Amino acid sequence: MSEAVPRIEYIGRTAVVTLDNPPAHVFTASILRELAAQLNALEADPAVAALVITGAGDRFFCAGDDLNMYVGVNPAEARELTRLLAAVITRLHDFSGLTIAAINGWCLGAGLECALACDIRIGEAHAQFGLPEGRVGLLPCGGGTQTLARQVGAGWAKRLILCGETVDADTALRIGLIEEPVPAGQARDVALALAEQAGRQSPRAFAASKALIHANHAGDLETGLAREREAFGDLFDGSDAGEGVAAFLEKREPRWDHNRSRST
């Protein structure tokens, strides 16, 4: 098996999934496929009552997608790639047990979307959060445009998505992006303690309560993901996506065409 495959460790009835694709734990197509399969297997395992997802080391939770995936793709191929991320996001969101993101460093793009799909987010003091896709001619395609505003409100969602702003753990706590900030190296342990607390709850009461909380959130995640896939693919029917990805990979500033008319 590739070293990039996420690692799974079992602690009591909690499964700890560790993203481990150094240095920044970015998602490739093969990693997303494997992660979706792992999450499906954990959902089907009656011995697993909670899930903690974190990153290896102390610098990155996950820095998002590997942009090499999007080099030279057409709109249909781009939309197909987004389905790989959607499968992971949907499984995290719909997981029957408690899901906790133990955010141990930079949490960007698809990494933040995975964290948003979890029930609870614990962020270490040095963590940074953002959805910088617009800087490379892309947009969040794993529910970011749908779930971030529900979590932090439209204003902050627009700052992170439309302005490409990143926020630290203190700001993330203040705006409701994370539930608890902790010192460096402690997110995993705090997450495991919360998972143990949840394990003391009545299983039927837990399941019913989680379903009711999800139902109270306006909008349907599946519909939102489908809309994002369409919009993401549309970006490849023009120059912005190709130029943005190329500029990032070539370590230069993108040269946008600002003379084109805006979409209506």
mmCIF file of C-alpha atoms in Angstrom:
data_model
loop_
_atom_site.group_PDB
_atom_site.id
_atom_site.type_symbol
_atom_site.label_atom_id
_atom_site.label_comp_id
_atom_site.label_asym_id
_atom_site.label_seq_id
_atom_site.Cartn_x
_atom_site.Cartn_y
_atom_site.Cartn_z
ATOM 1 C CA MET A 1 0.000 0.000 0.000
ATOM 2 C CA SER A 2 1.154 3.559 -0.701
ATOM 3 C CA GLU A 3 2.489 5.610 2.215
ATOM 4 C CA ALA A 4 -0.001 8.285 1.184
ATOM 5 C CA VAL A 5 -2.978 6.149 2.212
ATOM 6 C CA PRO A 6 -4.647 7.534 5.365
ATOM 7 C CA ARG A 7 -3.798 5.518 8.472
ATOM 8 C CA ILE A 8 -6.478 4.091 10.768
ATOM 9 C CA GLU A 9 -6.004 3.399 14.466
ATOM 10 C CA TYR A 10 -8.633 2.038 16.843
ATOM 11 C CA ILE A 11 -8.828 3.385 20.389
ATOM 12 C CA GLY A 12 -11.727 1.738 22.173
ATOM 13 C CA ARG A 13 -14.766 2.361 19.980
ATOM 14 C CA THR A 14 -13.180 5.359 18.256
ATOM 15 C CA ALA A 15 -11.435 5.143 14.897
ATOM 16 C CA VAL A 16 -8.677 7.711 14.333
ATOM 17 C CA VAL A 17 -8.070 8.460 10.660
ATOM 18 C CA THR A 18 -4.734 10.195 10.093
ATOM 19 C CA LEU A 19 -4.078 11.915 6.786
ATOM 20 C CA ASP A 20 -0.466 11.172 5.884
ATOM 21 C CA ASN A 21 0.651 12.470 2.491
ATOM 22 C CA PRO A 22 3.662 14.643 3.381
ATOM 23 C CA PRO A 23 4.387 17.428 3.488
ATOM 24 C CA ALA A 24 0.909 19.020 3.399
ATOM 25 C CA HIS A 25 -1.345 15.921 3.254
ATOM 26 C CA VAL A 26 -2.994 17.091 0.019
ATOM 27 C CA PHE A 27 -5.649 14.929 -1.609
ATOM 28 C CA THR A 28 -4.944 13.107 -4.837
ATOM 29 C CA ALA A 29 -7.611 11.197 -6.754
ATOM 30 C CA SER A 30 -6.307 7.880 -5.400
ATOM 31 C CA ILE A 31 -6.218 9.166 -1.803
ATOM 32 C CA LEU A 32 -9.807 10.407 -2.064
ATOM 33 C CA ARG A 33 -10.962 7.042 -3.417
ATOM 34 C CA GLU A 34 -9.171 5.189 -0.629
ATOM 35 C CA LEU A 35 -10.425 7.562 2.066
ATOM 36 C CA ALA A 36 -14.035 7.183 0.882
ATOM 37 C CA ALA A 37 -13.653 3.389 0.968
ATOM 38 C CA GLN A 38 -12.146 3.527 4.454
ATOM 39 C CA LEU A 39 -14.948 5.731 5.761
ATOM 40 C CA ASN A 40 -17.582 3.448 4.248
ATOM 41 C CA ALA A 41 -15.954 0.460 5.957
ATOM 42 C CA LEU A 42 -15.884 2.311 9.290
ATOM 43 C CA GLU A 43 -19.565 3.212 8.928
ATOM 44 C CA ALA A 44 -20.377 -0.468 8.383
ATOM 45 C CA ASP A 45 -18.338 -1.601 11.422
ATOM 46 C CA PRO A 46 -20.654 -1.916 14.470
ATOM 47 C CA ALA A 47 -17.624 -1.697 16.770
ATOM 48 C CA VAL A 48 -16.941 1.902 15.693
ATOM 49 C CA ALA A 49 -19.023 4.540 17.473
ATOM 50 C CA ALA A 50 -16.949 7.650 16.768
ATOM 51 C CA LEU A 51 -14.473 8.964 14.242
ATOM 52 C CA VAL A 52 -11.577 11.385 14.707
ATOM 53 C CA ILE A 53 -9.806 12.740 11.633
ATOM 54 C CA THR A 54 -6.444 14.494 11.914
ATOM 55 C CA GLY A 55 -3.175 15.066 10.075
ATOM 56 C CA ALA A 56 0.207 13.480 10.680
ATOM 57 C CA GLY A 57 2.866 15.656 12.278
ATOM 58 C CA ASP A 58 2.379 19.121 13.717
ATOM 59 C CA ARG A 59 2.169 21.477 10.713
ATOM 60 C CA PHE A 60 -0.718 20.389 8.504
ATOM 61 C CA PHE A 61 -4.185 18.963 8.958
ATOM 62 C CA CYS A 62 -4.733 19.044 5.192
ATOM 63 C CA ALA A 63 -3.879 21.720 2.623
ATOM 64 C CA GLY A 64 -6.596 20.663 0.169
ATOM 65 C CA ASP A 65 -6.447 19.107 -3.281
ATOM 66 C CA ASP A 66 -3.294 18.377 -5.235
ATOM 67 C CA LEU A 67 -3.752 20.866 -8.086
ATOM 68 C CA ASN A 68 -1.895 18.587 -10.471
ATOM 69 C CA MET A 69 -5.221 16.718 -10.734
ATOM 70 C CA TYR A 70 -6.695 19.638 -12.646
ATOM 71 C CA VAL A 71 -3.990 20.197 -15.236
ATOM 72 C CA GLY A 72 -5.404 19.874 -18.747
ATOM 73 C CA VAL A 73 -8.837 18.576 -17.730
ATOM 74 C CA ASN A 74 -12.079 19.560 -19.444
ATOM 75 C CA PRO A 75 -15.283 20.602 -17.625
ATOM 76 C CA ALA A 76 -16.732 17.078 -17.537
ATOM 77 C CA GLU A 77 -13.492 15.613 -16.185
ATOM 78 C CA ALA A 78 -13.274 18.361 -13.554
ATOM 79 C CA ARG A 79 -16.811 17.604 -12.369
ATOM 80 C CA GLU A 80 -15.975 13.894 -12.194
ATOM 81 C CA LEU A 81 -12.962 14.635 -9.987
ATOM 82 C CA THR A 82 -15.143 16.664 -7.625
ATOM 83 C CA ARG A 83 -17.345 13.590 -7.123
ATOM 84 C CA LEU A 84 -14.395 11.909 -5.390
ATOM 85 C CA LEU A 85 -14.288 14.660 -2.778
ATOM 86 C CA ALA A 86 -18.083 14.715 -2.541
ATOM 87 C CA ALA A 87 -18.078 11.022 -1.595
ATOM 88 C CA VAL A 88 -15.746 11.771 1.331
ATOM 89 C CA ILE A 89 -17.666 14.866 2.431
ATOM 90 C CA THR A 90 -21.022 13.071 2.283
ATOM 91 C CA ARG A 91 -19.776 10.108 4.299
ATOM 92 C CA LEU A 92 -18.287 12.369 6.989
ATOM 93 C CA HIS A 93 -21.496 14.416 7.157
ATOM 94 C CA ASP A 94 -23.777 11.355 7.267
ATOM 95 C CA PHE A 95 -21.602 9.199 9.547
ATOM 96 C CA SER A 96 -23.878 7.664 12.151
ATOM 97 C CA GLY A 97 -21.484 8.188 15.056
ATOM 98 C CA LEU A 98 -19.773 11.312 16.343
ATOM 99 C CA THR A 99 -17.216 12.823 13.955
ATOM 100 C CA ILE A 100 -14.500 15.185 15.197
ATOM 101 C CA ALA A 101 -11.830 17.046 13.236
ATOM 102 C CA ALA A 102 -8.654 17.324 15.341
ATOM 103 C CA ILE A 103 -7.055 20.189 13.430
ATOM 104 C CA ASN A 104 -3.336 20.162 14.118
ATOM 105 C CA GLY A 105 -2.106 22.780 11.636
ATOM 106 C CA TRP A 106 -2.940 24.380 8.290
ATOM 107 C CA CYS A 107 -6.495 23.504 7.267
ATOM 108 C CA LEU A 108 -7.210 24.734 3.755
ATOM 109 C CA GLY A 109 -9.517 24.062 0.823
ATOM 110 C CA ALA A 110 -10.797 20.501 0.787
ATOM 111 C CA GLY A 111 -9.196 19.984 4.198
ATOM 112 C CA LEU A 112 -11.422 22.671 5.707
ATOM 113 C CA GLU A 113 -14.424 21.236 3.858
ATOM 114 C CA CYS A 114 -13.744 17.853 5.490
ATOM 115 C CA ALA A 115 -13.542 19.557 8.875
ATOM 116 C CA LEU A 116 -16.818 21.382 8.199
ATOM 117 C CA ALA A 117 -18.477 18.042 7.414
ATOM 118 C CA CYS A 118 -17.618 16.793 10.913
ATOM 119 C CA ASP A 119 -19.827 17.290 13.962
ATOM 120 C CA ILE A 120 -17.152 19.065 16.031
ATOM 121 C CA ARG A 121 -13.882 20.851 15.241
ATOM 122 C CA ILE A 122 -10.978 21.168 17.699
ATOM 123 C CA GLY A 123 -8.237 23.533 16.534
ATOM 124 C CA GLU A 124 -4.693 23.795 17.848
ATOM 125 C CA ALA A 125 -3.371 27.273 18.626
ATOM 126 C CA HIS A 126 -1.125 27.466 15.542
ATOM 127 C CA ALA A 127 -3.779 26.271 13.078
ATOM 128 C CA GLN A 128 -4.783 28.447 10.117
ATOM 129 C CA PHE A 129 -8.065 28.113 8.220
ATOM 130 C CA GLY A 130 -9.045 29.148 4.709
ATOM 131 C CA LEU A 131 -10.688 28.403 1.382
ATOM 132 C CA PRO A 132 -8.159 29.907 -1.060
ATOM 133 C CA GLU A 133 -9.456 28.279 -4.253
ATOM 134 C CA GLY A 134 -10.330 31.607 -5.873
ATOM 135 C CA ARG A 135 -6.648 32.553 -5.967
ATOM 136 C CA VAL A 136 -6.019 29.729 -8.453
ATOM 137 C CA GLY A 137 -9.136 30.219 -10.569
ATOM 138 C CA LEU A 138 -11.212 27.588 -8.780
ATOM 139 C CA LEU A 139 -13.998 27.507 -6.187
ATOM 140 C CA PRO A 140 -14.678 25.275 -3.173
ATOM 141 C CA CYS A 141 -16.148 22.034 -4.519
ATOM 142 C CA GLY A 142 -16.618 19.968 -1.356
ATOM 143 C CA GLY A 143 -19.520 21.826 0.189
ATOM 144 C CA GLY A 144 -17.598 24.937 1.210
ATOM 145 C CA THR A 145 -19.995 27.388 -0.402
ATOM 146 C CA GLN A 146 -22.865 25.563 1.294
ATOM 147 C CA THR A 147 -21.610 24.649 4.765
ATOM 148 C CA LEU A 148 -19.301 27.523 5.693
ATOM 149 C CA ALA A 149 -22.043 30.159 5.698
ATOM 150 C CA ARG A 150 -24.219 27.918 7.885
ATOM 151 C CA GLN A 151 -21.341 27.599 10.336
ATOM 152 C CA VAL A 152 -20.014 31.175 10.494
ATOM 153 C CA GLY A 153 -22.608 33.329 8.722
ATOM 154 C CA ALA A 154 -22.619 34.785 5.226
ATOM 155 C CA GLY A 155 -20.283 37.678 5.978
ATOM 156 C CA TRP A 156 -17.375 35.595 7.200
ATOM 157 C CA ALA A 157 -18.029 32.970 4.533
ATOM 158 C CA LYS A 158 -17.641 35.708 1.920
ATOM 159 C CA ARG A 159 -14.425 36.939 3.524
ATOM 160 C CA LEU A 160 -12.886 33.476 3.414
ATOM 161 C CA ILE A 161 -14.179 32.487 -0.033
ATOM 162 C CA LEU A 162 -14.494 35.761 -1.974
ATOM 163 C CA CYS A 163 -11.520 37.560 -0.410
ATOM 164 C CA GLY A 164 -9.327 34.501 0.064
ATOM 165 C CA GLU A 165 -8.779 35.391 3.715
ATOM 166 C CA THR A 166 -7.227 32.957 6.172
ATOM 167 C CA VAL A 167 -7.983 33.096 9.898
ATOM 168 C CA ASP A 168 -6.131 31.883 12.961
ATOM 169 C CA ALA A 169 -7.508 29.699 15.736
ATOM 170 C CA ASP A 170 -8.585 32.634 17.905
ATOM 171 C CA THR A 171 -10.633 34.129 15.072
ATOM 172 C CA ALA A 172 -11.943 30.699 14.128
ATOM 173 C CA LEU A 173 -13.274 30.305 17.671
ATOM 174 C CA ARG A 174 -14.783 33.796 17.708
ATOM 175 C CA ILE A 175 -16.716 33.273 14.464
ATOM 176 C CA GLY A 176 -17.819 29.732 15.337
ATOM 177 C CA LEU A 177 -15.625 27.873 12.864
ATOM 178 C CA ILE A 178 -14.176 25.715 15.640
ATOM 179 C CA GLU A 179 -15.698 24.719 18.961
ATOM 180 C CA GLU A 180 -12.513 24.713 21.039
ATOM 181 C CA PRO A 181 -8.933 25.973 20.691
ATOM 182 C CA VAL A 182 -6.229 23.905 22.388
ATOM 183 C CA PRO A 183 -2.445 24.131 22.762
ATOM 184 C CA ALA A 184 -0.250 22.546 20.097
ATOM 185 C CA GLY A 185 -0.257 18.770 20.203
ATOM 186 C CA GLN A 186 -3.496 18.412 22.171
ATOM 187 C CA ALA A 187 -6.268 18.327 19.544
ATOM 188 C CA ARG A 188 -6.182 14.560 19.142
ATOM 189 C CA ASP A 189 -6.401 13.860 22.876
ATOM 190 C CA VAL A 190 -9.234 16.370 23.371
ATOM 191 C CA ALA A 191 -11.093 14.831 20.438
ATOM 192 C CA LEU A 192 -10.673 11.342 21.878
ATOM 193 C CA ALA A 193 -12.027 12.528 25.233
ATOM 194 C CA LEU A 194 -15.109 13.993 23.555
ATOM 195 C CA ALA A 195 -15.628 10.773 21.625
ATOM 196 C CA GLU A 196 -15.511 8.845 24.895
ATOM 197 C CA GLN A 197 -18.120 11.184 26.383
ATOM 198 C CA ALA A 198 -20.392 10.614 23.401
ATOM 199 C CA GLY A 199 -19.980 6.869 23.863
ATOM 200 C CA ARG A 200 -21.747 7.138 27.229
ATOM 201 C CA GLN A 201 -24.889 8.474 25.592
ATOM 202 C CA SER A 202 -27.888 6.320 24.771
ATOM 203 C CA PRO A 203 -27.293 5.100 21.176
ATOM 204 C CA ARG A 204 -30.930 5.689 20.217
ATOM 205 C CA ALA A 205 -30.994 9.132 21.807
ATOM 206 C CA PHE A 206 -27.699 10.012 20.113
ATOM 207 C CA ALA A 207 -28.926 8.937 16.667
ATOM 208 C CA ALA A 208 -32.235 10.756 17.011
ATOM 209 C CA SER A 209 -30.618 13.923 18.335
ATOM 210 C CA LYS A 210 -28.001 14.046 15.565
ATOM 211 C CA ALA A 211 -30.685 13.572 12.911
ATOM 212 C CA LEU A 212 -32.761 16.385 14.417
ATOM 213 C CA ILE A 213 -29.792 18.770 14.560
ATOM 214 C CA HIS A 214 -28.950 18.041 10.915
ATOM 215 C CA ALA A 215 -32.578 18.512 9.902
ATOM 216 C CA ASN A 216 -32.576 21.957 11.508
ATOM 217 C CA HIS A 217 -29.880 23.185 9.112
ATOM 218 C CA ALA A 218 -31.419 24.898 6.116
ATOM 219 C CA GLY A 219 -30.559 23.503 2.710
ATOM 220 C CA ASP A 220 -29.700 20.078 1.413
ATOM 221 C CA LEU A 221 -25.996 19.123 1.264
ATOM 222 C CA GLU A 222 -26.430 16.733 -1.668
ATOM 223 C CA THR A 223 -28.099 19.446 -3.751
ATOM 224 C CA GLY A 224 -25.420 21.947 -2.775
ATOM 225 C CA LEU A 225 -22.625 19.566 -3.735
ATOM 226 C CA ALA A 226 -24.241 18.967 -7.118
ATOM 227 C CA ARG A 227 -24.453 22.711 -7.752
ATOM 228 C CA GLU A 228 -20.823 23.146 -6.771
ATOM 229 C CA ARG A 229 -19.740 20.380 -9.160
ATOM 230 C CA GLU A 230 -21.517 22.100 -12.030
ATOM 231 C CA ALA A 231 -20.038 25.498 -11.205
ATOM 232 C CA PHE A 232 -16.574 24.013 -10.677
ATOM 233 C CA GLY A 233 -16.668 22.299 -14.064
ATOM 234 C CA ASP A 234 -17.817 25.502 -15.735
ATOM 235 C CA LEU A 235 -14.572 27.167 -14.628
ATOM 236 C CA PHE A 236 -12.671 24.859 -16.974
ATOM 237 C CA ASP A 237 -14.692 26.101 -19.946
ATOM 238 C CA GLY A 238 -12.498 29.204 -20.079
ATOM 239 C CA SER A 239 -9.031 30.418 -19.160
ATOM 240 C CA ASP A 240 -9.224 31.139 -15.420
ATOM 241 C CA ALA A 241 -8.915 27.607 -14.054
ATOM 242 C CA GLY A 242 -6.058 26.653 -16.368
ATOM 243 C CA GLU A 243 -4.180 29.908 -15.724
ATOM 244 C CA GLY A 244 -4.714 29.784 -11.973
ATOM 245 C CA VAL A 245 -3.548 26.188 -11.591
ATOM 246 C CA ALA A 246 -0.571 26.766 -13.893
ATOM 247 C CA ALA A 247 0.455 29.892 -11.990
ATOM 248 C CA PHE A 248 0.329 28.059 -8.664
ATOM 249 C CA LEU A 249 2.383 25.130 -9.942
ATOM 250 C CA GLU A 250 4.879 27.509 -11.599
ATOM 251 C CA LYS A 251 5.082 29.606 -8.397
ATOM 252 C CA ARG A 252 4.041 32.873 -10.028
ATOM 253 C CA GLU A 253 1.123 35.278 -9.837
ATOM 254 C CA PRO A 254 -1.799 34.419 -12.158
ATOM 255 C CA ARG A 255 -2.503 36.699 -15.088
ATOM 256 C CA TRP A 256 -6.292 37.030 -15.098
ATOM 257 C CA ASP A 257 -8.237 38.365 -18.051
ATOM 258 C CA HIS A 258 -10.223 41.189 -16.430
ATOM 259 C CA ASN A 259 -11.653 42.394 -19.745
ATOM 260 C CA ARG A 260 -14.103 39.543 -20.164
ATOM 261 C CA SER A 261 -17.725 40.345 -19.388
ATOM 262 C CA ARG A 262 -19.101 39.140 -16.093
ATOM 263 C CA SER A 263 -21.544 36.259 -16.071
ATOM 264 C CA THR A 264 -25.176 37.219 -15.565
#
